[in-house]
Amino acid sequence: MWRVFVLLGAQEQPFVSAWPENPVVEFGGSLMLNCSTNCQDVLSGGLETNLDNEEKGEGQTWKAFRLVNVSLWDPAPSCYFECTDAPDMKPHRVNVTVYRAPALVELDPVPAMEVGENYTLTCRVSNVAPIRNLSVAFLKGGKNLHLQTFEKHAAREASNVAVNHTITAGQEDDGEEISCHATLDLRPDGLLFEKQSLNQSLKAVVFPSDPRLSFLRHMEVNTSETVTCEVTGVIPAEEASFELTFADERLAPDVGVGGDTARAQVRVSPSVAGNHSLKCTVSLGPVTRTAEDKIYVYSLPDLFLTVSPQETLANDRVDIVCEDSRPEDTQPRTFSARIRSSKGVLKSGNGLPLRAAVTAGEEDDGQEFTCQVELEFDGKPVGRATSASLTVYYGPQMNDSSCPDTLTWKAGTKETFTCSAWGNPPPNVTCRKDGVHHPLGVPHLVTADHQGSYNCSASNAYGSVAALVTVRVEVYEPPILFISLGVLAAVVLASGAGVGYYMYHKAYKTKEYRVAQKKAQGNPSEQQCLNGKVQADSSV
């Protein structure tokens, strides 16, 4: 049904109108438009437009048209009529809104954010019109974070829209869902179009300070030491990634995590002397922090110690020379060096070669000479040493302690004849008595035959020495007079004791007999027994 706007009344001025008053059509779509007038004597009428159109009906004061394939963003069609009673009536320009619903709404990828830093979110709405009817909202956790409208945007054609919003990352943002929402609101004359981007999860990281390197600042070439790179207070620590390089070579560290601390450890083994860079780069989300330092790699001399001659005779000269077998590899070139023995430092200086000389003494046999080089880093010495020993040959020697000139033994006891000497090589020691070899170091029972003089000698390839040892044997002789008197006294005492016992026994028995006899006087039978026999009764 066509709506015809014809307003009657003598007071009204003739005019032209259109329905819908504010038509809305999608770009490329079709639109029905009704043009009408309130004048009564219509001569002609129509629609002025650059769009393809079809006349769909008419009446005395109206005409209907179908606009086909609306491909202009501001078509501005005009309805017009000619009336005899209104020769100056103006045409009516129709305000057509041509739209295109948002084709795509995208939220730019949101990077992992460092807590406390500002980040810009960008929402992109593609190919939308009219932009003045568009609104874009950022949503976090389902709640409106920011809304932007475009009421003042005058252009009618479709275009892409990018909306930015800056946020300050907080630790509470970690894990929150964020999106953007586009609305094209054509009401009340048109529809409401809504489209939303995909949700993204916010990642908020805490990385408060630079990494800390722990290492030895000075290393010897071809040794191995542990290097540690540590970051503390980082969240989430398990997502921290490490890159360690030493002397521009990438290392493969072992990474461990405990609480808010992440730590990388690796062993470095420099093969070239010099000042080398140690670098640790830690990345967590958008944050990358680096710590860098230097390790000085030194190469101590390859020591070679010569003792010449290494075997010598007592009182001969011995030269000691300490050298570097690979001086071209040594770094630094200056260092302290010294040659020493158990007696103290023989020679010292800066650098090699270093020479010293000694006169060999008997006490130097087995003497160890040491060559030592030393550097000092941060007040701590580092060094290397090598040693060589000396052999000193000399003839045998004896003294009263090793071979005493007098030995006193007691007959009947066990003794061991000892006589020793020293020298290098160890001397052979023999002792003879009356031309007969006497064994040394063997226990034996002492007799008077052991008394006498013993000729002892010690010899080796470098000489001999002799000693005379006198052995005195003390023989024990008991005192005969005292023994005889003792025996005689013992006999006298024994005899006296025998006589005394006899006299005592006799007196005791006589007394006993007299008592018994007196008791038996009243009893004849007892008397008979006391007399030693039994007498017969006279009556028998």
mmCIF file of C-alpha atoms in Angstrom, residues 307-538:
data_model
loop_
_atom_site.group_PDB
_atom_site.id
_atom_site.type_symbol
_atom_site.label_atom_id
_atom_site.label_comp_id
_atom_site.label_asym_id
_atom_site.label_seq_id
_atom_site.Cartn_x
_atom_site.Cartn_y
_atom_site.Cartn_z
ATOM 1 C CA VAL A 307 118.923 -29.242 37.617
ATOM 2 C CA SER A 308 122.358 -29.795 36.115
ATOM 3 C CA PRO A 309 123.891 -32.129 36.902
ATOM 4 C CA GLN A 310 121.004 -33.924 38.533
ATOM 5 C CA GLU A 311 123.443 -36.417 40.105
ATOM 6 C CA THR A 312 126.652 -34.964 41.537
ATOM 7 C CA LEU A 313 129.346 -35.321 44.177
ATOM 8 C CA ALA A 314 129.407 -33.365 47.387
ATOM 9 C CA ASN A 315 131.049 -29.930 47.071
ATOM 10 C CA ASP A 316 130.426 -29.757 43.303
ATOM 11 C CA ARG A 317 128.547 -26.859 41.628
ATOM 12 C CA VAL A 318 124.922 -27.397 40.588
ATOM 13 C CA ASP A 319 123.044 -25.052 38.194
ATOM 14 C CA ILE A 320 119.249 -24.656 38.381
ATOM 15 C CA VAL A 321 117.453 -23.092 35.383
ATOM 16 C CA CYS A 322 113.683 -22.436 35.127
ATOM 17 C CA GLU A 323 112.309 -21.754 31.633
ATOM 18 C CA ASP A 324 109.009 -21.355 29.734
ATOM 19 C CA SER A 325 108.711 -24.039 27.065
ATOM 20 C CA ARG A 326 106.008 -22.084 25.183
ATOM 21 C CA PRO A 327 106.642 -18.392 25.806
ATOM 22 C CA GLU A 328 104.540 -17.341 22.802
ATOM 23 C CA ASP A 329 101.373 -18.659 24.523
ATOM 24 C CA THR A 330 101.998 -17.007 27.890
ATOM 25 C CA GLN A 331 99.769 -14.077 28.836
ATOM 26 C CA PRO A 332 100.394 -11.736 30.545
ATOM 27 C CA ARG A 333 104.083 -11.517 29.795
ATOM 28 C CA THR A 334 105.059 -10.130 33.214
ATOM 29 C CA PHE A 335 104.774 -12.210 36.376
ATOM 30 C CA SER A 336 106.833 -12.952 39.469
ATOM 31 C CA ALA A 337 109.071 -16.017 39.432
ATOM 32 C CA ARG A 338 111.358 -17.633 41.996
ATOM 33 C CA ILE A 339 113.522 -20.689 42.506
ATOM 34 C CA ARG A 340 113.603 -22.089 46.006
ATOM 35 C CA SER A 341 114.733 -25.082 48.039
ATOM 36 C CA SER A 342 114.051 -26.214 51.556
ATOM 37 C CA LYS A 343 116.690 -23.697 52.658
ATOM 38 C CA GLY A 344 114.749 -20.738 51.187
ATOM 39 C CA VAL A 345 114.541 -18.659 48.024
ATOM 40 C CA LEU A 346 117.600 -19.045 45.814
ATOM 41 C CA LYS A 347 116.610 -16.610 43.066
ATOM 42 C CA SER A 348 113.638 -14.364 42.228
ATOM 43 C CA GLY A 349 112.671 -12.047 39.380
ATOM 44 C CA ASN A 350 109.990 -10.927 36.925
ATOM 45 C CA GLY A 351 109.626 -13.301 34.012
ATOM 46 C CA LEU A 352 111.637 -16.255 32.740
ATOM 47 C CA PRO A 353 114.227 -17.689 32.302
ATOM 48 C CA LEU A 354 115.508 -17.634 35.877
ATOM 49 C CA ARG A 355 118.882 -19.094 36.939
ATOM 50 C CA ALA A 356 120.449 -20.073 40.274
ATOM 51 C CA ALA A 357 123.576 -22.008 41.370
ATOM 52 C CA VAL A 358 124.431 -23.908 44.570
ATOM 53 C CA THR A 359 127.341 -25.947 45.923
ATOM 54 C CA ALA A 360 126.068 -29.425 46.672
ATOM 55 C CA GLY A 361 126.412 -30.609 50.231
ATOM 56 C CA GLU A 362 125.821 -33.996 51.775
ATOM 57 C CA GLU A 363 122.614 -32.604 53.278
ATOM 58 C CA ASP A 364 121.378 -31.738 49.768
ATOM 59 C CA ASP A 365 120.944 -35.360 48.787
ATOM 60 C CA GLY A 366 117.261 -35.654 47.855
ATOM 61 C CA GLN A 367 116.915 -31.863 47.930
ATOM 62 C CA GLU A 368 113.892 -30.676 45.942
ATOM 63 C CA PHE A 369 114.212 -27.458 43.966
ATOM 64 C CA THR A 370 110.980 -25.679 43.018
ATOM 65 C CA CYS A 371 110.288 -23.102 40.332
ATOM 66 C CA GLN A 372 107.131 -21.085 40.998
ATOM 67 C CA VAL A 373 105.449 -18.345 38.951
ATOM 68 C CA GLU A 374 102.670 -16.203 40.356
ATOM 69 C CA LEU A 375 100.127 -13.572 39.293
ATOM 70 C CA GLU A 376 97.848 -11.552 41.532
ATOM 71 C CA PHE A 377 94.241 -10.684 40.710
ATOM 72 C CA ASP A 378 92.113 -8.622 43.088
ATOM 73 C CA GLY A 379 94.590 -9.305 45.869
ATOM 74 C CA LYS A 380 94.449 -13.079 45.364
ATOM 75 C CA PRO A 381 97.498 -14.935 44.046
ATOM 76 C CA VAL A 382 97.311 -17.554 41.312
ATOM 77 C CA GLY A 383 100.296 -19.523 40.188
ATOM 78 C CA ARG A 384 101.964 -22.653 38.965
ATOM 79 C CA ALA A 385 104.999 -24.602 40.148
ATOM 80 C CA THR A 386 107.236 -27.448 39.070
ATOM 81 C CA SER A 387 110.054 -29.195 40.894
ATOM 82 C CA ALA A 388 113.092 -31.401 40.367
ATOM 83 C CA SER A 389 115.291 -33.243 42.844
ATOM 84 C CA LEU A 390 119.075 -33.530 43.278
ATOM 85 C CA THR A 391 121.106 -36.608 44.111
ATOM 86 C CA VAL A 392 124.433 -36.032 45.954
ATOM 87 C CA TYR A 393 126.932 -38.894 46.244
ATOM 88 C CA TYR A 394 129.512 -39.028 49.088
ATOM 89 C CA GLY A 395 131.630 -41.548 51.005
ATOM 90 C CA PRO A 396 130.717 -43.339 54.253
ATOM 91 C CA GLN A 397 130.793 -41.617 57.609
ATOM 92 C CA MET A 398 130.563 -42.856 61.181
ATOM 93 C CA ASN A 399 130.377 -41.297 64.616
ATOM 94 C CA ASP A 400 129.953 -42.436 68.245
ATOM 95 C CA SER A 401 126.207 -42.465 67.832
ATOM 96 C CA SER A 402 126.230 -44.797 64.845
ATOM 97 C CA CYS A 403 129.186 -46.940 65.923
ATOM 98 C CA PRO A 404 130.204 -46.412 69.615
ATOM 99 C CA ASP A 405 133.864 -47.070 70.470
ATOM 100 C CA THR A 406 133.062 -48.937 73.727
ATOM 101 C CA LEU A 407 130.299 -51.402 74.578
ATOM 102 C CA THR A 408 129.858 -52.892 78.090
ATOM 103 C CA TRP A 409 127.789 -56.074 78.372
ATOM 104 C CA LYS A 410 126.958 -58.468 81.209
ATOM 105 C CA ALA A 411 127.533 -62.143 80.816
ATOM 106 C CA GLY A 412 124.329 -64.162 80.624
ATOM 107 C CA THR A 413 122.274 -61.348 79.114
ATOM 108 C CA LYS A 414 121.129 -60.901 75.525
ATOM 109 C CA GLU A 415 122.724 -58.095 73.536
ATOM 110 C CA THR A 416 122.851 -56.957 69.893
ATOM 111 C CA PHE A 417 126.035 -55.695 68.294
ATOM 112 C CA THR A 418 125.269 -52.563 66.225
ATOM 113 C CA CYS A 419 127.493 -50.435 64.079
ATOM 114 C CA SER A 420 126.198 -48.317 61.206
ATOM 115 C CA ALA A 421 127.378 -45.654 58.805
ATOM 116 C CA TRP A 422 125.821 -43.254 56.359
ATOM 117 C CA GLY A 423 126.682 -42.221 52.865
ATOM 118 C CA ASN A 424 125.279 -42.232 49.329
ATOM 119 C CA PRO A 425 124.953 -44.827 48.092
ATOM 120 C CA PRO A 426 124.330 -46.495 51.478
ATOM 121 C CA PRO A 427 127.645 -48.087 52.601
ATOM 122 C CA ASN A 428 128.276 -51.727 53.398
ATOM 123 C CA VAL A 429 129.269 -52.155 57.075
ATOM 124 C CA THR A 430 131.205 -55.203 58.428
ATOM 125 C CA CYS A 431 132.816 -55.952 61.835
ATOM 126 C CA ARG A 432 135.474 -58.615 62.691
ATOM 127 C CA LYS A 433 136.972 -59.923 65.951
ATOM 128 C CA ASP A 434 140.221 -61.732 65.742
ATOM 129 C CA GLY A 435 139.715 -61.895 61.970
ATOM 130 C CA VAL A 436 136.312 -63.580 62.303
ATOM 131 C CA HIS A 437 133.218 -61.893 60.913
ATOM 132 C CA HIS A 438 130.744 -60.911 63.614
ATOM 133 C CA PRO A 439 127.081 -60.582 62.607
ATOM 134 C CA LEU A 440 125.445 -57.160 63.106
ATOM 135 C CA GLY A 441 121.955 -56.599 64.419
ATOM 136 C CA VAL A 442 121.497 -60.198 65.645
ATOM 137 C CA PRO A 443 120.644 -60.730 69.353
ATOM 138 C CA HIS A 444 122.965 -63.264 71.157
ATOM 139 C CA LEU A 445 123.660 -64.533 74.693
ATOM 140 C CA VAL A 446 126.693 -62.775 76.124
ATOM 141 C CA THR A 447 129.621 -64.870 77.301
ATOM 142 C CA ALA A 448 133.157 -64.010 78.352
ATOM 143 C CA ASP A 449 134.292 -64.914 74.820
ATOM 144 C CA HIS A 450 132.601 -61.784 73.453
ATOM 145 C CA GLN A 451 135.045 -59.527 75.224
ATOM 146 C CA GLY A 452 137.675 -57.959 73.012
ATOM 147 C CA SER A 453 138.289 -55.547 70.145
ATOM 148 C CA TYR A 454 136.166 -55.464 66.986
ATOM 149 C CA ASN A 455 137.417 -53.892 63.747
ATOM 150 C CA CYS A 456 134.464 -52.309 61.858
ATOM 151 C CA SER A 457 134.582 -50.777 58.393
ATOM 152 C CA ALA A 458 132.067 -49.105 56.044
ATOM 153 C CA SER A 459 132.555 -48.642 52.309
ATOM 154 C CA ASN A 460 130.777 -47.574 49.130
ATOM 155 C CA ALA A 461 131.866 -46.487 45.644
ATOM 156 C CA TYR A 462 133.075 -43.146 46.968
ATOM 157 C CA GLY A 463 135.263 -44.233 49.909
ATOM 158 C CA SER A 464 135.592 -46.158 53.153
ATOM 159 C CA VAL A 465 135.894 -45.526 56.885
ATOM 160 C CA ALA A 466 136.973 -47.712 59.839
ATOM 161 C CA ALA A 467 136.223 -47.803 63.547
ATOM 162 C CA LEU A 468 137.521 -49.854 66.525
ATOM 163 C CA VAL A 469 134.880 -51.024 68.975
ATOM 164 C CA THR A 470 135.916 -52.441 72.376
ATOM 165 C CA VAL A 471 133.490 -54.799 74.104
ATOM 166 C CA ARG A 472 133.832 -55.390 77.854
ATOM 167 C CA VAL A 473 131.989 -58.329 79.425
ATOM 168 C CA GLU A 474 131.205 -58.266 83.149
ATOM 169 C CA VAL A 475 131.117 -61.809 84.667
ATOM 170 C CA TYR A 476 129.162 -62.210 87.958
ATOM 171 C CA GLU A 477 131.067 -64.209 90.895
ATOM 172 C CA PRO A 478 128.999 -64.893 94.056
ATOM 173 C CA PRO A 479 130.725 -64.107 97.560
ATOM 174 C CA ILE A 480 131.687 -67.626 99.066
ATOM 175 C CA LEU A 481 132.424 -66.510 102.705
ATOM 176 C CA PHE A 482 129.036 -64.942 103.148
ATOM 177 C CA ILE A 483 127.329 -67.977 101.701
ATOM 178 C CA SER A 484 129.249 -70.364 104.114
ATOM 179 C CA LEU A 485 128.432 -68.297 107.188
ATOM 180 C CA GLY A 486 124.842 -68.214 106.146
ATOM 181 C CA VAL A 487 124.682 -72.012 105.821
ATOM 182 C CA LEU A 488 126.380 -72.497 109.235
ATOM 183 C CA ALA A 489 123.969 -70.124 110.917
ATOM 184 C CA ALA A 490 121.065 -71.975 109.376
ATOM 185 C CA VAL A 491 122.381 -75.341 110.738
ATOM 186 C CA VAL A 492 122.876 -73.952 114.255
ATOM 187 C CA LEU A 493 119.410 -72.503 114.283
ATOM 188 C CA ALA A 494 117.912 -75.773 113.076
ATOM 189 C CA SER A 495 119.787 -77.795 115.783
ATOM 190 C CA GLY A 496 118.723 -75.470 118.553
ATOM 191 C CA ALA A 497 115.156 -75.713 117.420
ATOM 192 C CA GLY A 498 115.351 -79.562 117.505
ATOM 193 C CA VAL A 499 116.745 -79.728 121.077
ATOM 194 C CA GLY A 500 114.222 -77.273 122.306
ATOM 195 C CA TYR A 501 111.377 -79.237 120.819
ATOM 196 C CA TYR A 502 112.650 -82.454 122.413
ATOM 197 C CA MET A 503 112.917 -80.992 125.914
ATOM 198 C CA TYR A 504 109.495 -79.460 125.609
ATOM 199 C CA HIS A 505 107.933 -82.666 124.403
ATOM 200 C CA LYS A 506 109.530 -84.726 127.184
ATOM 201 C CA ALA A 507 108.419 -82.381 129.957
ATOM 202 C CA TYR A 508 104.918 -82.280 128.616
ATOM 203 C CA LYS A 509 104.601 -86.056 128.458
ATOM 204 C CA THR A 510 105.974 -86.563 132.061
ATOM 205 C CA LYS A 511 103.504 -84.074 133.441
ATOM 206 C CA GLU A 512 100.701 -85.755 131.617
ATOM 207 C CA TYR A 513 101.723 -89.155 133.044
ATOM 208 C CA ARG A 514 101.830 -87.956 136.672
ATOM 209 C CA VAL A 515 98.406 -86.449 136.448
ATOM 210 C CA ALA A 516 96.953 -89.581 135.026
ATOM 211 C CA GLN A 517 98.574 -91.752 137.703
ATOM 212 C CA LYS A 518 97.158 -89.676 140.504
ATOM 213 C CA LYS A 519 93.662 -89.982 139.097
ATOM 214 C CA ALA A 520 93.995 -93.729 138.817
ATOM 215 C CA GLN A 521 94.908 -94.440 142.487
ATOM 216 C CA GLY A 522 91.310 -95.201 143.383
ATOM 217 C CA ASN A 523 90.766 -97.479 140.434
ATOM 218 C CA PRO A 524 92.959 -100.624 140.282
ATOM 219 C CA SER A 525 92.106 -101.285 136.685
ATOM 220 C CA GLU A 526 93.226 -97.824 135.685
ATOM 221 C CA GLN A 527 96.378 -98.352 137.694
ATOM 222 C CA GLN A 528 97.010 -101.543 135.873
ATOM 223 C CA CYS A 529 96.712 -99.757 132.586
ATOM 224 C CA LEU A 530 99.078 -97.089 133.705
ATOM 225 C CA ASN A 531 101.629 -99.723 134.682
ATOM 226 C CA GLY A 532 101.437 -101.168 131.306
ATOM 227 C CA LYS A 533 99.721 -104.449 132.026
ATOM 228 C CA VAL A 534 96.518 -105.914 133.457
ATOM 229 C CA GLN A 535 96.954 -107.954 136.654
ATOM 230 C CA ALA A 536 94.700 -110.994 137.311
ATOM 231 C CA ASP A 537 92.160 -110.918 140.084
ATOM 232 C CA SER A 538 93.480 -113.017 143.092
#
